[in-house]
Short mmCIF file of C-alpha atoms in Angstrom, two decimals:
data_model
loop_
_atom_site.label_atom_id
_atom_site.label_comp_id
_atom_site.label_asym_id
_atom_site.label_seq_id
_atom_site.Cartn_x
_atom_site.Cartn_y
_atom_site.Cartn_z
CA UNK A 1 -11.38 9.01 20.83
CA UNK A 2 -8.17 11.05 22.22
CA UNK A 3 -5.88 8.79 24.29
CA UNK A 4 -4.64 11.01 27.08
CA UNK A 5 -0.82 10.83 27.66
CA UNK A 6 -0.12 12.91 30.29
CA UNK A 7 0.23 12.05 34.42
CA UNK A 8 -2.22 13.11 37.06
CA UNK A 9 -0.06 15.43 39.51
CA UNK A 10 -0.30 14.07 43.35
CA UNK A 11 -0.64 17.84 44.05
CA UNK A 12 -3.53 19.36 42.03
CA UNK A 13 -4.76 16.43 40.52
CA UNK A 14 -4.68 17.36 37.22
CA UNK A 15 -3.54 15.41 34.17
CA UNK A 16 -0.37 17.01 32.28
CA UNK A 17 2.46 16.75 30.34
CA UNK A 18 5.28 18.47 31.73
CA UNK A 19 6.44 17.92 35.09
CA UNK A 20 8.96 15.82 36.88
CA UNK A 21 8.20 11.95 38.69
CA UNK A 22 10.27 11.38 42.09
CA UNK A 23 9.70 7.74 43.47
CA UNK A 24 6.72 7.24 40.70
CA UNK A 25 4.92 9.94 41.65
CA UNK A 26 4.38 12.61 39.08
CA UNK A 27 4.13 16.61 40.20
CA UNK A 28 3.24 18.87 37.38
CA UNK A 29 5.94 21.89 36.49
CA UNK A 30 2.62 24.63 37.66
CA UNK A 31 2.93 22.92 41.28
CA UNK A 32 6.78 22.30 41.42
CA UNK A 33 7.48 26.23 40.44
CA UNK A 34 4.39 27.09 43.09
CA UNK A 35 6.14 24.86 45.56
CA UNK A 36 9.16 26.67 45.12
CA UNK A 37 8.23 30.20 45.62
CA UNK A 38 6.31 29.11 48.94
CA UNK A 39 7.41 30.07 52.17
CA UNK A 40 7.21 27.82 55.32
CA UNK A 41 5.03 30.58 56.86
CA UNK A 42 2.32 30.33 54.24
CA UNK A 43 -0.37 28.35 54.87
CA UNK A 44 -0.21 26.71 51.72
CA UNK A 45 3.26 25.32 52.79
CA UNK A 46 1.39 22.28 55.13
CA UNK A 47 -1.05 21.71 51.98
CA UNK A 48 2.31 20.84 49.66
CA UNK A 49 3.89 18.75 52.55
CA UNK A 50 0.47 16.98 53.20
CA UNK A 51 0.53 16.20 49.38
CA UNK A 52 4.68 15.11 49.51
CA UNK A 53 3.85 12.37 52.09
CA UNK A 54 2.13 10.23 49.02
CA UNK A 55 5.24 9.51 48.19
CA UNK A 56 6.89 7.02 50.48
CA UNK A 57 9.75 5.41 49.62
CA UNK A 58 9.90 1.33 49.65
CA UNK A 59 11.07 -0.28 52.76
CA UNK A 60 14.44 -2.38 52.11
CA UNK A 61 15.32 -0.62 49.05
#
């Protein structure tokens, strides 16, 4: 039995390795590059900022 040790990425879902965790949410390096290169026209821009609200940042911190 394989023990997976990679995260599940908030954006595609997908379990990885590589990628970087802000407020203990992990996004994969595929989605962080894709997020890059998008422009606030594309449509796919709302998709990545629909996915970026998971991460919410604790009250009274």
């Amino acid at each position: 039995m394989e023990q997976q040790t990679g995260q599940a990425c908030i954006i595609c879902g997908q379990v990885k390795e590589e990628g970087i965790v802000i407020v203990s949410h992990f996004i994969c390096e595929e989605c962080e590059a894709e997020m890059i290169r998008t422009e606030a026209e594309d449509a796919k821009y709302r998709f990545f900022i629909g996915r970026m609200k998971k991460i919410g940042l604790q009250k009274n911190a």
